């Protein structure tokens, strides 16, 4: 399948979901480029934002669960988080508390923040409010800027 076929409905949204999920877990990728491309190709912005937010949030839950149940091997080998990344995330989490989870979308510190939240046993319902809220704000801002650029 070529790139045009991957972007045709429903593959574009499925691809966005998968890339968003992977981007917040195992693979050092970004999903923003695909969100922008899909909007430029005519996909509805609210739908693309919702799909990207859901995928990215579920990926963050995976990282959170690794923080609760995982080992140092998972943290370092699978997530590829360095001691420095974890220290920086831990410092931010201790300083700002659970509110730092609103920044779970930020490159470099976002994934470690989710891991630290799990390791510190942040209540899952609170995690499930703050993390998607931060992610939907980021994707909404990208969608808004993309739509402004198309005018």
Short mmCIF file of C-alpha atoms in Angstrom, two decimals:
data_model
loop_
_atom_site.label_atom_id
_atom_site.label_comp_id
_atom_site.label_asym_id
_atom_site.label_seq_id
_atom_site.Cartn_x
_atom_site.Cartn_y
_atom_site.Cartn_z
CA UNK A 1 0.00 0.00 0.00
CA UNK A 2 1.36 3.42 -0.92
CA UNK A 3 1.24 6.55 1.27
CA UNK A 4 -1.96 7.79 -0.40
CA UNK A 5 -3.65 4.49 0.41
CA UNK A 6 -2.52 4.73 4.02
CA UNK A 7 -4.19 8.12 4.31
CA UNK A 8 -7.48 7.10 2.74
CA UNK A 9 -10.37 6.49 5.12
CA UNK A 10 -10.28 4.66 7.51
CA UNK A 11 -6.56 3.93 7.32
CA UNK A 12 -5.54 7.50 8.04
CA UNK A 13 -7.25 7.52 11.42
CA UNK A 14 -6.08 3.99 12.25
CA UNK A 15 -2.53 5.03 11.39
CA UNK A 16 -2.87 8.17 13.51
CA UNK A 17 -4.15 6.14 16.47
CA UNK A 18 -1.32 3.62 16.20
CA UNK A 19 1.39 6.22 15.74
CA UNK A 20 0.03 8.31 18.63
CA UNK A 21 -0.02 5.27 20.89
CA UNK A 22 3.52 4.24 19.97
CA UNK A 23 4.79 7.81 20.25
CA UNK A 24 3.94 7.86 23.95
CA UNK A 25 5.33 4.43 24.76
CA UNK A 26 8.07 2.45 23.08
CA UNK A 27 9.10 4.28 19.95
CA UNK A 28 10.72 7.71 19.89
CA UNK A 29 8.38 9.06 17.22
CA UNK A 30 6.10 12.02 16.89
CA UNK A 31 2.48 11.85 15.81
CA UNK A 32 2.00 15.55 15.21
CA UNK A 33 3.10 15.40 11.59
CA UNK A 34 0.42 12.84 10.72
CA UNK A 35 -2.30 14.83 12.50
CA UNK A 36 -1.33 17.89 10.47
CA UNK A 37 -1.16 15.90 7.22
CA UNK A 38 -4.60 14.37 7.78
CA UNK A 39 -6.15 17.78 8.45
CA UNK A 40 -4.50 19.17 5.31
CA UNK A 41 -5.93 16.17 3.41
CA UNK A 42 -9.44 17.10 4.58
CA UNK A 43 -10.03 14.94 7.65
CA UNK A 44 -12.21 16.71 10.22
CA UNK A 45 -10.04 18.38 12.84
CA UNK A 46 -12.20 17.32 15.83
CA UNK A 47 -12.00 13.68 14.74
CA UNK A 48 -8.24 13.73 14.21
CA UNK A 49 -7.71 15.46 17.57
CA UNK A 50 -9.91 12.89 19.34
CA UNK A 51 -8.15 9.91 17.72
CA UNK A 52 -4.65 11.27 18.41
CA UNK A 53 -5.58 12.13 22.00
CA UNK A 54 -7.03 8.67 22.63
CA UNK A 55 -4.02 6.87 21.16
CA UNK A 56 -1.48 9.04 22.94
CA UNK A 57 -3.34 8.78 26.25
CA UNK A 58 -3.55 4.98 26.04
CA UNK A 59 0.18 4.90 25.37
CA UNK A 60 0.71 7.03 28.47
CA UNK A 61 -1.40 4.57 30.50
CA UNK A 62 0.93 1.81 29.32
CA UNK A 63 3.90 3.78 30.61
CA UNK A 64 2.04 4.48 33.87
CA UNK A 65 1.41 0.74 34.31
CA UNK A 66 5.07 0.00 33.70
CA UNK A 67 5.79 2.49 36.49
CA UNK A 68 3.53 0.51 38.82
CA UNK A 69 4.35 -3.06 37.82
CA UNK A 70 7.50 -2.81 35.73
CA UNK A 71 11.09 -3.36 36.55
CA UNK A 72 14.23 -1.40 35.95
CA UNK A 73 14.81 -3.58 32.87
CA UNK A 74 11.52 -2.43 31.32
CA UNK A 75 12.22 1.18 32.21
CA UNK A 76 15.71 1.27 30.76
CA UNK A 77 15.57 -1.27 27.91
CA UNK A 78 12.01 -1.08 26.65
CA UNK A 79 11.18 2.57 27.31
CA UNK A 80 14.82 3.60 26.90
CA UNK A 81 14.61 6.13 29.72
CA UNK A 82 17.91 7.23 31.16
CA UNK A 83 18.60 7.89 34.82
CA UNK A 84 18.87 11.57 33.90
CA UNK A 85 15.40 11.59 32.27
CA UNK A 86 13.88 9.90 35.30
CA UNK A 87 15.62 12.26 37.70
CA UNK A 88 14.40 15.30 35.78
CA UNK A 89 10.84 13.94 35.68
CA UNK A 90 10.96 13.05 39.38
CA UNK A 91 12.14 16.55 40.25
CA UNK A 92 9.32 18.10 38.20
CA UNK A 93 6.77 15.74 39.72
CA UNK A 94 7.89 16.50 43.27
CA UNK A 95 7.86 20.24 42.58
CA UNK A 96 4.50 20.52 40.83
CA UNK A 97 2.81 17.32 41.99
CA UNK A 98 0.14 15.66 39.90
CA UNK A 99 -0.37 18.91 37.97
CA UNK A 100 2.88 18.16 36.16
CA UNK A 101 0.94 15.43 34.31
CA UNK A 102 -0.63 18.20 32.23
CA UNK A 103 2.83 18.35 30.63
CA UNK A 104 2.93 14.66 29.76
CA UNK A 105 2.95 15.64 26.07
CA UNK A 106 6.26 17.50 26.35
CA UNK A 107 9.13 15.72 24.56
CA UNK A 108 11.83 14.16 26.75
CA UNK A 109 10.01 14.64 30.11
CA UNK A 110 6.49 13.47 29.21
CA UNK A 111 7.05 9.72 29.17
CA UNK A 112 9.19 9.75 32.31
CA UNK A 113 6.48 11.81 34.06
CA UNK A 114 3.94 9.08 33.33
CA UNK A 115 6.34 6.44 34.58
CA UNK A 116 7.03 8.40 37.78
CA UNK A 117 3.28 8.89 38.29
CA UNK A 118 2.84 5.13 38.18
CA UNK A 119 5.81 4.44 40.42
CA UNK A 120 4.47 6.95 42.97
CA UNK A 121 1.01 5.36 42.76
CA UNK A 122 -0.86 8.42 41.52
CA UNK A 123 -4.54 7.45 41.53
CA UNK A 124 -5.49 6.17 38.08
CA UNK A 125 -8.72 8.25 37.85
CA UNK A 126 -6.71 11.44 38.43
CA UNK A 127 -4.12 10.31 35.88
CA UNK A 128 -6.92 9.63 33.38
CA UNK A 129 -8.16 13.20 33.74
CA UNK A 130 -4.90 15.16 33.70
CA UNK A 131 -2.96 13.31 30.99
CA UNK A 132 -5.68 13.38 28.29
CA UNK A 133 -6.44 17.00 29.18
CA UNK A 134 -2.86 18.02 28.46
CA UNK A 135 -2.73 15.95 25.30
CA UNK A 136 -6.01 17.22 23.88
CA UNK A 137 -4.83 20.80 24.43
CA UNK A 138 -1.65 20.11 22.48
CA UNK A 139 -3.40 18.37 19.58
CA UNK A 140 -6.14 21.04 19.52
CA UNK A 141 -3.53 23.78 19.30
CA UNK A 142 -1.83 21.97 16.41
CA UNK A 143 -5.15 21.48 14.63
CA UNK A 144 -6.08 25.14 15.14
CA UNK A 145 -2.73 26.35 13.79
CA UNK A 146 -3.01 23.99 10.82
CA UNK A 147 -6.49 25.22 9.98
CA UNK A 148 -5.33 28.82 10.28
CA UNK A 149 -2.53 28.07 7.84
CA UNK A 150 -5.01 26.61 5.35
CA UNK A 151 -7.07 29.81 5.20
#
